[in-house]
Short mmCIF file of C-alpha atoms and ligand atoms in Angstrom, two decimals:
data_model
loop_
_atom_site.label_atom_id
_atom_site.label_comp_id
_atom_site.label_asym_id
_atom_site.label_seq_id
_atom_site.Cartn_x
_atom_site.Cartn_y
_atom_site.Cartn_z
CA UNK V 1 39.67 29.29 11.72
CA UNK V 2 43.08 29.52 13.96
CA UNK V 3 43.36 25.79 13.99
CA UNK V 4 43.31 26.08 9.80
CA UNK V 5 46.08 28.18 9.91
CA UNK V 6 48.68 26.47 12.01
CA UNK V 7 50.48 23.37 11.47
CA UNK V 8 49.88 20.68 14.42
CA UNK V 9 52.58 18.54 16.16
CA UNK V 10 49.88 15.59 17.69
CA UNK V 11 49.41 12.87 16.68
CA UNK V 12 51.08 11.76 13.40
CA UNK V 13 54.38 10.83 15.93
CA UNK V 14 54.76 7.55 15.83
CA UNK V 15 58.19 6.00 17.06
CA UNK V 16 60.94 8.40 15.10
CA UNK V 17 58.28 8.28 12.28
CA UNK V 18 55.90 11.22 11.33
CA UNK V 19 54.43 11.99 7.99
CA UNK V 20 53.13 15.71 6.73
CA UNK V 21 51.18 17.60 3.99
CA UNK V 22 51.94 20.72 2.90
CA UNK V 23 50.40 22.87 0.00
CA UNK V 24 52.52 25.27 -2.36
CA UNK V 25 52.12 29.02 -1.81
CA UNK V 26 51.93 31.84 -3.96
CA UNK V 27 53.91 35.52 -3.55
CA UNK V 28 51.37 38.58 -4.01
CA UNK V 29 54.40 40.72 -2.96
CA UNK V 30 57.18 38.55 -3.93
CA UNK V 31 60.34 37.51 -1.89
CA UNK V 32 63.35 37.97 -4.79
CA UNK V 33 66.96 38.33 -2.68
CA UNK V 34 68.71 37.48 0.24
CA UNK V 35 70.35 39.09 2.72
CA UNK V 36 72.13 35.92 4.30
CA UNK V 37 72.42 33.20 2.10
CA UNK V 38 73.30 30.72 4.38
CA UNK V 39 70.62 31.30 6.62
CA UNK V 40 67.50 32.21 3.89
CA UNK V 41 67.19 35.39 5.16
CA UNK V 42 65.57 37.38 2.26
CA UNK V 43 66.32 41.29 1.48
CA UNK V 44 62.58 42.27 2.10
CA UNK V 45 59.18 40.87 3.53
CA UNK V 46 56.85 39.09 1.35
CA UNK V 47 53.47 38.38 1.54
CA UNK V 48 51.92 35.00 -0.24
CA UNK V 49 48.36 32.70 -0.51
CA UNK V 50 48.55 29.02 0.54
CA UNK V 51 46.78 27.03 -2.05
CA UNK V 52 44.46 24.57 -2.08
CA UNK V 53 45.97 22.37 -4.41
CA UNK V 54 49.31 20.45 -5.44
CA UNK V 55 50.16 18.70 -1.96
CA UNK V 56 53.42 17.54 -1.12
CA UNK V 57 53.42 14.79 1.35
CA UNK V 58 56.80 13.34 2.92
CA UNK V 59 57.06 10.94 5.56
CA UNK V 60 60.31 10.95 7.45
CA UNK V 61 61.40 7.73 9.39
CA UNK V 62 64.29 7.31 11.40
CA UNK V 63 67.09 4.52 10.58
CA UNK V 64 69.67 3.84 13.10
CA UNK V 65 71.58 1.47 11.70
CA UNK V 66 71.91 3.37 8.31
CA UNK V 67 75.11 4.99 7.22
CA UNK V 68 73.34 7.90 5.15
CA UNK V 69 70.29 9.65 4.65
CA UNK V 70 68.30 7.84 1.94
CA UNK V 71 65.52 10.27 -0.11
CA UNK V 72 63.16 8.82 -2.33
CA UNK V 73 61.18 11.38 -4.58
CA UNK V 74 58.27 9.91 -6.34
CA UNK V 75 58.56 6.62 -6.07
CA UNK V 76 62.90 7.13 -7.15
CA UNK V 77 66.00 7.59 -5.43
CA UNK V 78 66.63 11.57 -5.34
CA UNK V 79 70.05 12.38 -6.37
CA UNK V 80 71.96 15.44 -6.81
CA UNK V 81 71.19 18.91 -5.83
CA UNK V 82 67.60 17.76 -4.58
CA UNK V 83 68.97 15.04 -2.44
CA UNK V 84 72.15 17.18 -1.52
CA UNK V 85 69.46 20.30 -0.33
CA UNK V 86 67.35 17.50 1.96
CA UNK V 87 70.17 16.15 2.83
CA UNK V 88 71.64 19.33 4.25
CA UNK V 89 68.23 19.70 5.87
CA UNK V 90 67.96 16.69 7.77
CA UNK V 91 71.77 17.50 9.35
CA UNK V 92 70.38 20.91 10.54
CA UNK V 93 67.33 19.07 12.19
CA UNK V 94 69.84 16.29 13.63
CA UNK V 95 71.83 19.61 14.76
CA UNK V 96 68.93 21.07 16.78
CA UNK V 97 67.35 18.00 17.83
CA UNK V 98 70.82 16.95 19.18
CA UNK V 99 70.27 13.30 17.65
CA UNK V 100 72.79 11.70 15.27
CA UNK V 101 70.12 8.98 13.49
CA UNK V 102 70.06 9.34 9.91
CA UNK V 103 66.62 8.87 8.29
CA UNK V 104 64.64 7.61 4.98
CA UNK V 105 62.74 10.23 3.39
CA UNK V 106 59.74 9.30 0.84
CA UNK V 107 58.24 12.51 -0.51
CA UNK V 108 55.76 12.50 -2.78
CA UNK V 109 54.68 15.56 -5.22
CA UNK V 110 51.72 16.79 -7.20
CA UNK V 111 53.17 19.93 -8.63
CA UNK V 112 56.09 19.52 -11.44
CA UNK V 113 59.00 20.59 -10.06
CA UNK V 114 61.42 23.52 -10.47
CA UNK V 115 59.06 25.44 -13.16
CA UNK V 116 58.27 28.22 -11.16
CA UNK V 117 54.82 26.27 -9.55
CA UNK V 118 56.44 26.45 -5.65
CA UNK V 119 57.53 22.93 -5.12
CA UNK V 120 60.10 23.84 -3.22
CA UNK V 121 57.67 25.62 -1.07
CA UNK V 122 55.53 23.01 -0.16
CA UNK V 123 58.21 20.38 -0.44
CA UNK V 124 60.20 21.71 2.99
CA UNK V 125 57.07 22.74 4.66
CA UNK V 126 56.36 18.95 4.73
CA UNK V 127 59.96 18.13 5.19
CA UNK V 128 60.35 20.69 8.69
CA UNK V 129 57.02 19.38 9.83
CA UNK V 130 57.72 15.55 9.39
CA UNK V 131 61.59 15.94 10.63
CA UNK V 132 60.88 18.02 13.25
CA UNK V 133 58.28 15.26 14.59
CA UNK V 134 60.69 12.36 13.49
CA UNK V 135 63.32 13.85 15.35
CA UNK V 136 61.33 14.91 18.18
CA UNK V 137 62.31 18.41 17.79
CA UNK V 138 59.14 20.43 19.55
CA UNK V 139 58.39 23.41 17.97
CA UNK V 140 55.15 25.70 17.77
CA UNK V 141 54.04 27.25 14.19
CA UNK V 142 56.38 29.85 14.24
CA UNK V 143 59.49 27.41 15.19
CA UNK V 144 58.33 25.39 11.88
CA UNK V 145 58.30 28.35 9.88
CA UNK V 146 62.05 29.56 10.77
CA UNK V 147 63.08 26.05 10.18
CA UNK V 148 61.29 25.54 6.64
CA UNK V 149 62.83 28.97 5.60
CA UNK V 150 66.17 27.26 5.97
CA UNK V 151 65.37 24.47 3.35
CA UNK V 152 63.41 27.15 0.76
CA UNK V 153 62.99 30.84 1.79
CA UNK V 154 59.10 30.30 0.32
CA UNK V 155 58.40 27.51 2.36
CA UNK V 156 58.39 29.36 5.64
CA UNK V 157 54.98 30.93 4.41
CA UNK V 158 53.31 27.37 3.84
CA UNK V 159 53.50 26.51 7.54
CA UNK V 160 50.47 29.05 7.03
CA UNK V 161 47.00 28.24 5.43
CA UNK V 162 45.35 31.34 4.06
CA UNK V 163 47.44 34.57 3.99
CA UNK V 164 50.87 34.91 5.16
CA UNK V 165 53.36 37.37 5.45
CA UNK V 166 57.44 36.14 6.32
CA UNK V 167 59.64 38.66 7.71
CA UNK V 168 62.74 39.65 6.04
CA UNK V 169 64.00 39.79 9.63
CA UNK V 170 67.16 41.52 10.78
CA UNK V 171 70.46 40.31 8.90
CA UNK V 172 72.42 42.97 11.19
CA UNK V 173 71.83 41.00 14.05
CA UNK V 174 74.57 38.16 15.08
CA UNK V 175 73.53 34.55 13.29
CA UNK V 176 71.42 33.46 16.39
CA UNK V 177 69.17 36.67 16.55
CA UNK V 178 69.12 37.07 13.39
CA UNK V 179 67.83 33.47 12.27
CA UNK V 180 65.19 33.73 15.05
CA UNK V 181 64.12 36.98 13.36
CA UNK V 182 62.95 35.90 10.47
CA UNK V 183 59.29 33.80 10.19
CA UNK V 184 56.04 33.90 8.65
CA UNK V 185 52.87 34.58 10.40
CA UNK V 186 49.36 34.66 9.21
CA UNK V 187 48.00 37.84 7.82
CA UNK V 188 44.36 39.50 9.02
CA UNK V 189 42.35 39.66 5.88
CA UNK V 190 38.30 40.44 5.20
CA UNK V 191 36.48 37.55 3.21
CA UNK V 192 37.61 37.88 0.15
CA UNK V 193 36.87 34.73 -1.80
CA UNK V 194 39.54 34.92 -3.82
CA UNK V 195 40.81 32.32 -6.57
CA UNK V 196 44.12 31.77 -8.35
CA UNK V 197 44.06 30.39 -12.13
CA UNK V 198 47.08 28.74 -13.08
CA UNK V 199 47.95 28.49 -16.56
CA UNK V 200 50.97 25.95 -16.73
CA UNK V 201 52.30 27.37 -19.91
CA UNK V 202 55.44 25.03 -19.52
CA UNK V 203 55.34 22.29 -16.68
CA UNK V 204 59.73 21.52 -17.68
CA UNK V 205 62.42 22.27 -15.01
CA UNK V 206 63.60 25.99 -15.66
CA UNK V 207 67.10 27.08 -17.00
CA UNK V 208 68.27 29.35 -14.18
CA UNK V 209 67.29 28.33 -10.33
CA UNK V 210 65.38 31.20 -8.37
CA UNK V 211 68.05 30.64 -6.18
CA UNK V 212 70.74 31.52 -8.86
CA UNK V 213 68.49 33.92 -10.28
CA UNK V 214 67.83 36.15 -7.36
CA UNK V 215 72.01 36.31 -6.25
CA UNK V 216 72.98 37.74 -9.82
CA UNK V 217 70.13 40.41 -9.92
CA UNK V 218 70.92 41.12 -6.30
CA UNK V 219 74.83 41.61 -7.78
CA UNK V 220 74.32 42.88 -10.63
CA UNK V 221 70.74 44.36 -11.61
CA UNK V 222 70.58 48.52 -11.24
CA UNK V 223 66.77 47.85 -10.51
CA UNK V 224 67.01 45.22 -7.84
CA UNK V 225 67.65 48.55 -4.73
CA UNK V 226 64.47 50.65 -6.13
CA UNK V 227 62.38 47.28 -6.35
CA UNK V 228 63.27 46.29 -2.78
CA UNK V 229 62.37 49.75 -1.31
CA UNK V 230 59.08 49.74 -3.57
CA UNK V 231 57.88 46.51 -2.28
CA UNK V 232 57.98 47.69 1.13
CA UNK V 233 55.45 50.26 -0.20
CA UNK V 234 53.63 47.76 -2.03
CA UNK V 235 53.70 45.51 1.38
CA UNK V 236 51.85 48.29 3.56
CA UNK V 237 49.12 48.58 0.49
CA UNK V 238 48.60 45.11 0.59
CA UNK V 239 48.22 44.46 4.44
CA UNK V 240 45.34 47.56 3.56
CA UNK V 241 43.33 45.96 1.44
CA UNK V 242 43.51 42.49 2.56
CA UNK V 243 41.80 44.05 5.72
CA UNK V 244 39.00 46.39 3.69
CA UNK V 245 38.73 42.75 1.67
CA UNK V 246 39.11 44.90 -1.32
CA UNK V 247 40.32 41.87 -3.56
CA UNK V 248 40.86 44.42 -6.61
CA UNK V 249 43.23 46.26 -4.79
CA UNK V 250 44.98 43.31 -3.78
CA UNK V 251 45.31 41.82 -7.47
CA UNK V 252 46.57 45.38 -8.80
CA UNK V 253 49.35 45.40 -6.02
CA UNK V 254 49.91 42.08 -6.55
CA UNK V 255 50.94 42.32 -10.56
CA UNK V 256 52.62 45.49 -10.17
CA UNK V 257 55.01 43.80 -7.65
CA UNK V 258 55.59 41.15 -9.46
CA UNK V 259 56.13 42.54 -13.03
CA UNK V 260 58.56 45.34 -11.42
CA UNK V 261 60.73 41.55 -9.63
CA UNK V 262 61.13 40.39 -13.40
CA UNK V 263 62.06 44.09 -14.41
CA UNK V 264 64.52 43.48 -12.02
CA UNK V 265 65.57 40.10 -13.49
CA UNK V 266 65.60 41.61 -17.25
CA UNK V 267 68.35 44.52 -15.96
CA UNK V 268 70.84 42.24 -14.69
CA UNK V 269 73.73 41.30 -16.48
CA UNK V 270 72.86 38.83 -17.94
CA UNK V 271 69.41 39.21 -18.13
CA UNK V 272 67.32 36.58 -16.32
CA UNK V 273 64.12 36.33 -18.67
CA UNK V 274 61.45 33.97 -17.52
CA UNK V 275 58.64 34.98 -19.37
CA UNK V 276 57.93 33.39 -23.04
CA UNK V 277 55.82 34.29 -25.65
CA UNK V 278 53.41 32.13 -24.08
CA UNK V 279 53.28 34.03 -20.83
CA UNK V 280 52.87 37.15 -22.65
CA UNK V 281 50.05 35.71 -24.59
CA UNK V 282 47.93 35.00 -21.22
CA UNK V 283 48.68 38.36 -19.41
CA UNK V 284 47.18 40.05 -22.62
CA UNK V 285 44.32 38.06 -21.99
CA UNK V 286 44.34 39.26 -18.48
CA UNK V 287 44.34 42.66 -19.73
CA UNK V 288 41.47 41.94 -21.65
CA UNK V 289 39.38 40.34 -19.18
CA UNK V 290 39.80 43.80 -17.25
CA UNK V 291 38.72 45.80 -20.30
CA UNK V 292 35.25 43.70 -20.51
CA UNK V 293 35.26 44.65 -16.97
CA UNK V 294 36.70 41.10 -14.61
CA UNK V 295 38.99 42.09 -11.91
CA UNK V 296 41.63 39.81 -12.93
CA UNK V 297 45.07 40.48 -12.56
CA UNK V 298 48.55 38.22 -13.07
CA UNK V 299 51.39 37.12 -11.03
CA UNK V 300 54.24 35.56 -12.11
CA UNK V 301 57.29 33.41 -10.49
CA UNK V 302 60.44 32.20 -11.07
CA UNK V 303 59.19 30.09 -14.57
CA UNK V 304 57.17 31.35 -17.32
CA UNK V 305 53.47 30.36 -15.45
CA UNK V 306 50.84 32.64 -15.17
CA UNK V 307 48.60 32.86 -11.94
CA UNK V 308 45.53 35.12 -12.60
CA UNK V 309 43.98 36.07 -8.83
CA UNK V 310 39.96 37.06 -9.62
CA UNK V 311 36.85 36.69 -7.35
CA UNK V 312 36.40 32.87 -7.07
CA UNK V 313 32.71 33.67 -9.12
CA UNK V 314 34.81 34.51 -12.33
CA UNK V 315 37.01 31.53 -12.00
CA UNK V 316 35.80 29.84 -14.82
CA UNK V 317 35.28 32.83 -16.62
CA UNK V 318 39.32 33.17 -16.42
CA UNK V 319 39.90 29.93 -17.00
CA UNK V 320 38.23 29.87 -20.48
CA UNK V 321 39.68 32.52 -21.65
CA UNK V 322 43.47 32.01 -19.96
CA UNK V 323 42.72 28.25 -22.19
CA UNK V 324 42.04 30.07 -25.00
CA UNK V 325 44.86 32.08 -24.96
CA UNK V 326 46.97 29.37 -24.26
CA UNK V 327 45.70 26.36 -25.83
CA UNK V 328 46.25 22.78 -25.05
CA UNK V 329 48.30 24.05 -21.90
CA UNK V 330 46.47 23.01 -18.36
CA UNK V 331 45.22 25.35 -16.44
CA UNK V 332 44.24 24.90 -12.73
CA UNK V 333 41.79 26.43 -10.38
CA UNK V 334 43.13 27.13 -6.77
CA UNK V 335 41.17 28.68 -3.62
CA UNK V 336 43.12 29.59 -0.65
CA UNK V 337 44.55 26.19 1.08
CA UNK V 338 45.14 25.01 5.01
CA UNK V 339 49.04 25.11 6.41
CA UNK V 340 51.18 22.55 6.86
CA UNK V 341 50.27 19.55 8.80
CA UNK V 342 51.13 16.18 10.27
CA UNK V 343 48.99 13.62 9.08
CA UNK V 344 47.27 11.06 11.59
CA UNK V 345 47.63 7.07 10.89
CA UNK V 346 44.11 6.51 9.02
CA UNK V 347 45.01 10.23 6.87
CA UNK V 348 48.27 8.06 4.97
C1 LIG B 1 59.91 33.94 -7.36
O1 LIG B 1 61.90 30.06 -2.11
O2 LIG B 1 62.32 28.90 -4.31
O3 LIG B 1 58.77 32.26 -6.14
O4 LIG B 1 64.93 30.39 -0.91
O5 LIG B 1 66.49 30.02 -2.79
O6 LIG B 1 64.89 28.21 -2.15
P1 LIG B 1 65.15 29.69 -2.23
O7 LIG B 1 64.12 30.30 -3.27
P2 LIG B 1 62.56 30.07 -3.44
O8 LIG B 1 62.20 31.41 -4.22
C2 LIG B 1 60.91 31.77 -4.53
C3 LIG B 1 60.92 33.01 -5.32
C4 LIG B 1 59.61 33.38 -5.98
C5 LIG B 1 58.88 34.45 -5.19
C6 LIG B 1 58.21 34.04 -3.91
O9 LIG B 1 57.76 32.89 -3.77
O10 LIG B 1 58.11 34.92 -3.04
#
């Protein structure tokens, strides 16, 4: 299954042109604060699932005789922060690679984005994979994964298929060390046969950015310190029963992380609230479903969406009754998904 897990570099090079897939991921123990803004190193480890579903795919050509970086998101011109974010990207790639070309980027999305759903994760992990190719910068799986984390701290994990843990890495260190310190890896787990329902209670953009979110709880939240240390806690339970492939275990560690990150949220000043009535509504369901005896259990992001991990036999079970607590919203069935990858010439 190694060759799952890691994104390739051959063969989707094709004369400064390279195009690559990437899945979202989502946090079990969640990655909420960094350390070093500038270079995405976060306050703690984290520990996600790559997904099956929603792929982003970019393809990044070179074009020498263009002034600027042109993005193209969907079929129209990206402008603003998104653009100003790839943009920023590319020059870090152009940076390493030591090339000056700028390049056309056409990236194309099947998750809405902004609302909480990881676009952002699998929206760099493409983006590091196809620029690093584009701009023949050669790097293995774990070179990808440092690089991704500088476009979106989550999308160093999607370089990963399966489980992955990223390390918060050592923010002490000078900038070199300390950016080569932190990257995700894949995570030994038993078969677990998991599945993640997604109940999209609102697919629109959210109010505050993670990014904004996570610097005022970090600065102002009493919570945020006792979180952090707790989730290191939470991270050593998790590794634990990902290995006995005790999938209840996981989905119990997995909610209480993530409900004590928007505790966090709801004690800074001002609050950051994500969750909506809505949300509510489908984690009582959860609660439910455990009382008639379904090992379901929520996690929640930076947007009021619900993911519900359970044994992949009582997806459907969930599903129906995350629907009927939330009805007319869509809800999604996800297994875990491969890492990042270029795509070959007959793939496009
Ligand atoms: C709540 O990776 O989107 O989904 O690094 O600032 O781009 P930036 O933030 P981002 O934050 C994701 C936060 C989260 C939890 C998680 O995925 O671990």
């Amino acid at each position: 299954m190694r060759s799952e897990q890691q994104a390739t570099l051959e063969p989707g090079l094709r004369a400064g042109t390279a195009t690559a897939v990437a899945q979202p991921n989502i946090a079990l123990i969640k990655y909420w604060g960094k350390s070093d803004e500038k270079l995405f190193l976060p306050r703690t480890d984290s520990l996600s699932m790559t997904l099956d579903i929603f792929p982003t795919t970019t393809r990044v050509r070179l074009a020498p005789e263009a002034a600027r970086d042109t993005v193209t998101f969907n079929g129209e011109a990206a402008t603003g922060e998104a653009e100003r974010r790839i943009t920023a990207f590319l020059e870090l790639v152009r940076e390493r690679s030591g090339r000056t070309e700028r390049a056309d980027v056409d990236t194309r999305n099947t998750v809405p984005t902004g609302a909480g759903l990881a676009s952002s994760a699998s929206g760099f992990a493409a983006l590091a994979v196809a620029a690093a190719a584009a701009y023949g910068l050669e790097l293995d799986a774990t070179g990808l994964s440092r690089l991704a984390r500088r476009g979106s701290g989550s999308a160093s994990r999607s370089i990963f298929g399966g489980f992955a843990v990223w390390h918060a890495g050592r923010a002490d260190a000078g900038p070199e060390e300390a950016d080569l310190s932190s990257y995700a890896e894949p995570v030994p787990a038993a078969d677990l046969d998991p599945a993640l329902v997604i109940a999209v209670v609102n697919a629109g953009p959210k109010e505050v950015s993670s990014r904004v979110a996570m610097r005022r709880t970090m600065d102002t939240s009493p919570l945020f310190e006792p979180w952090a240390v707790s989730s290191g806690a939470d991270l050593a339970d998790m590794r634990v029963a990902l290995e006995r492939g005790d999938l209840a275990a996981v989905g119990e560690i997995a909610e209480r992380n993530a409900l004590g990150m928007h505790a966090t949220m709801l004690a800074a000043r001002p609050a950051v609230r994500y969750m909506s009535p809505a949300s509510l509504t489908v984690l009582d369901s959860v609660l439910q479903l455990r009382r008639d005896g379904v090992a379901a259990y929520a996690t929640m992001d930076a947007g009021p969406n619900v993911k519900v991990l359970c044994p992949r036999a009582d997806a459907e079970r969930v599903a129906e009754a995350v629907r009927a607590a939330a009805p007319g919203r869509a809800v999604h069935i996800a297994g875990p998904g491969r890492g990042a990858r270029l795509l070959d010439e007959d793939e496009r």
